Amino acid sequence: MERNYGADPWREPKPEEGDTVIFSECGRSLDNTNYQSHWLMLVSQQYGGYSLLVHHGGGQERINLGYLHVFRGIPSRIIQAMGQMDTDTRYLMLYTFYDIHTDTRRSEQAKVTAELKTAFAEGRLKKRKVRGQAAYKVTVEQKQATQNPA
């Protein structure tokens, strides 16, 4: 049988103190796609809410998932449903959470980059030195409203 390199112990995410591991799914190959570089772990945080820990070639990420609709101390329906899934389906569900997060982050970064480029080109990007520090405060001035002759 072929060895699953995604199950190597060094790939497992490291939870923080106070985290409770709900699901831990090592990387694997599914449907002709190799996910072995991504180990996914769903944890319940000590002070509320859930996080998705992802360990991949770039290191470890912690993605806040909020409370996943916990109601009056009753475990989340999402967590209960995931507990009924087979391990491959649960891995794909966790990977989907990660994929949504990654796509959203990239999209938002592209929007901010475009806004900053436009502000720079229009001369609306301003900086000023913070007194007593080796730092600058950067701001984007709002566009001036253009008046249409009536």
Coordinates of C-alpha atoms in Angstrom, one line a residue:
M1 CA 0.0 0.0 0.0
E2 CA 1.2 3.5 -0.8
R3 CA 2.5 5.7 2.0
N4 CA 0.4 8.8 2.9
Y5 CA 3.0 11.6 3.3
G6 CA 0.2 13.9 4.5
A7 CA 0.1 11.8 7.8
D8 CA 3.7 12.6 8.7
P9 CA 3.6 13.8 12.4
W10 CA 5.5 17.0 11.7
R11 CA 2.7 18.2 9.4
E12 CA 0.1 18.2 12.2
P13 CA -0.9 21.7 13.3
K14 CA 0.0 22.8 16.9
P15 CA -3.1 23.9 18.9
E16 CA -2.6 26.7 21.4
E17 CA -3.0 26.2 25.2
G18 CA -6.7 26.0 26.0
D19 CA -7.7 24.7 22.5
T20 CA -9.8 21.5 22.4
V21 CA -9.3 19.5 19.2
I22 CA -12.7 18.6 17.7
F23 CA -11.4 17.1 14.4
S24 CA -7.9 16.5 13.1
E25 CA -7.6 15.4 9.5
C26 CA -4.3 14.7 7.8
G27 CA -3.6 15.4 4.2
R28 CA -4.6 12.8 1.6
S29 CA -5.3 12.2 -2.1
L30 CA -8.9 12.4 -3.0
D31 CA -10.6 12.3 -6.4
N32 CA -7.3 12.6 -8.3
T33 CA -6.3 15.7 -6.3
N34 CA -3.4 15.6 -3.9
Y35 CA -4.1 17.4 -0.6
Q36 CA -1.2 15.8 1.3
S37 CA 0.4 19.2 2.0
H38 CA -2.6 20.4 4.1
W39 CA -3.3 19.0 7.5
L40 CA -6.6 20.5 8.8
M41 CA -7.7 20.7 12.5
L42 CA -10.9 22.1 13.9
V43 CA -10.5 23.3 17.5
S44 CA -12.8 24.8 20.1
Q45 CA -11.1 27.9 21.6
Q46 CA -10.8 28.3 25.3
Y47 CA -12.7 31.6 25.3
G48 CA -15.4 30.8 22.8
G49 CA -15.7 30.0 19.2
Y50 CA -14.0 27.7 16.8
S51 CA -10.8 28.0 14.7
L52 CA -9.5 26.1 11.8
L53 CA -5.8 25.3 12.1
V54 CA -4.1 24.6 8.8
H55 CA -0.5 23.4 8.4
H56 CA 0.9 23.5 4.9
G57 CA 4.2 24.2 3.1
G58 CA 4.0 27.9 4.1
G59 CA 3.6 27.1 7.8
Q60 CA 0.6 27.2 10.1
E61 CA -2.5 29.4 9.8
R62 CA -5.3 30.0 12.3
I63 CA -8.6 30.9 10.8
N64 CA -11.3 32.2 13.1
L65 CA -14.7 30.5 12.3
G66 CA -16.7 32.2 15.0
Y67 CA -19.3 30.3 17.0
L68 CA -20.7 28.1 14.2
H69 CA -24.2 28.8 15.6
V70 CA -23.8 27.4 19.1
F71 CA -27.1 28.0 20.8
R72 CA -27.5 28.0 24.6
G73 CA -24.6 25.6 25.2
I74 CA -26.0 23.1 22.7
P75 CA -23.2 21.9 20.4
S76 CA -23.2 23.4 17.0
R77 CA -25.4 21.6 14.4
I78 CA -22.5 22.0 12.0
I79 CA -20.1 20.2 14.3
Q80 CA -22.7 17.5 14.9
A81 CA -23.2 17.0 11.2
M82 CA -19.5 16.9 10.6
G83 CA -19.2 14.2 13.3
Q84 CA -21.5 12.0 11.2
M85 CA -19.4 12.4 8.0
D86 CA -16.8 9.9 6.9
T87 CA -13.3 11.1 7.3
D88 CA -12.8 12.0 3.6
T89 CA -16.0 14.0 3.4
R90 CA -15.1 15.8 6.6
Y91 CA -11.6 16.6 5.2
L92 CA -13.2 18.1 2.1
M93 CA -15.6 20.2 4.2
L94 CA -12.8 21.6 6.3
Y95 CA -10.8 22.2 3.2
T96 CA -13.7 24.1 1.7
F97 CA -13.7 26.4 4.8
Y98 CA -10.0 27.0 4.2
D99 CA -10.5 27.6 0.4
I100 CA -13.3 30.1 1.0
H101 CA -11.1 32.0 3.5
T102 CA -8.1 32.0 1.1
D103 CA -10.2 33.2 -1.9
T104 CA -11.8 36.0 0.2
R105 CA -8.5 37.2 1.6
R106 CA -7.0 37.3 -1.9
S107 CA -10.0 39.2 -3.3
E108 CA -9.8 41.8 -0.5
Q109 CA -6.1 42.2 -0.9
A110 CA -6.6 42.8 -4.6
K111 CA -9.3 45.5 -3.8
V112 CA -7.0 47.3 -1.3
T113 CA -4.1 47.2 -3.7
A114 CA -6.1 48.6 -6.5
E115 CA -7.5 51.4 -4.2
L116 CA -4.0 52.3 -3.0
K117 CA -2.6 52.4 -6.6
T118 CA -5.4 54.7 -7.7
A119 CA -5.0 56.9 -4.6
F120 CA -1.2 57.1 -5.3
A121 CA -1.8 58.0 -9.0
E122 CA -4.3 60.7 -8.1
G123 CA -2.1 62.1 -5.3
R124 CA -4.5 61.2 -2.5
L125 CA -2.0 58.9 -0.7
K126 CA -0.6 61.0 2.2
K127 CA 2.1 60.2 4.8
R128 CA 3.3 62.0 7.9
K129 CA 6.0 61.2 10.3
V130 CA 4.9 60.1 13.8
R131 CA 6.7 62.4 16.3
G132 CA 9.3 60.6 18.4
Q133 CA 9.1 57.4 16.5
A134 CA 10.7 55.8 13.4
A135 CA 7.3 55.4 11.9
Y136 CA 5.0 57.1 9.4
K137 CA 1.2 57.3 9.4
V138 CA -0.3 56.7 5.9
T139 CA -3.8 57.9 5.0
V140 CA -5.9 58.0 1.8
E141 CA -7.8 61.2 1.3
Q142 CA -11.3 60.9 0.0
K143 CA -12.0 61.8 -3.7
Q144 CA -13.3 65.3 -4.2
A145 CA -16.9 65.3 -5.2
T146 CA -17.3 66.6 -8.7
Q147 CA -20.1 69.1 -9.3
N148 CA -22.2 68.7 -12.5
P149 CA -23.5 72.0 -13.9
A150 CA -27.2 72.0 -13.9

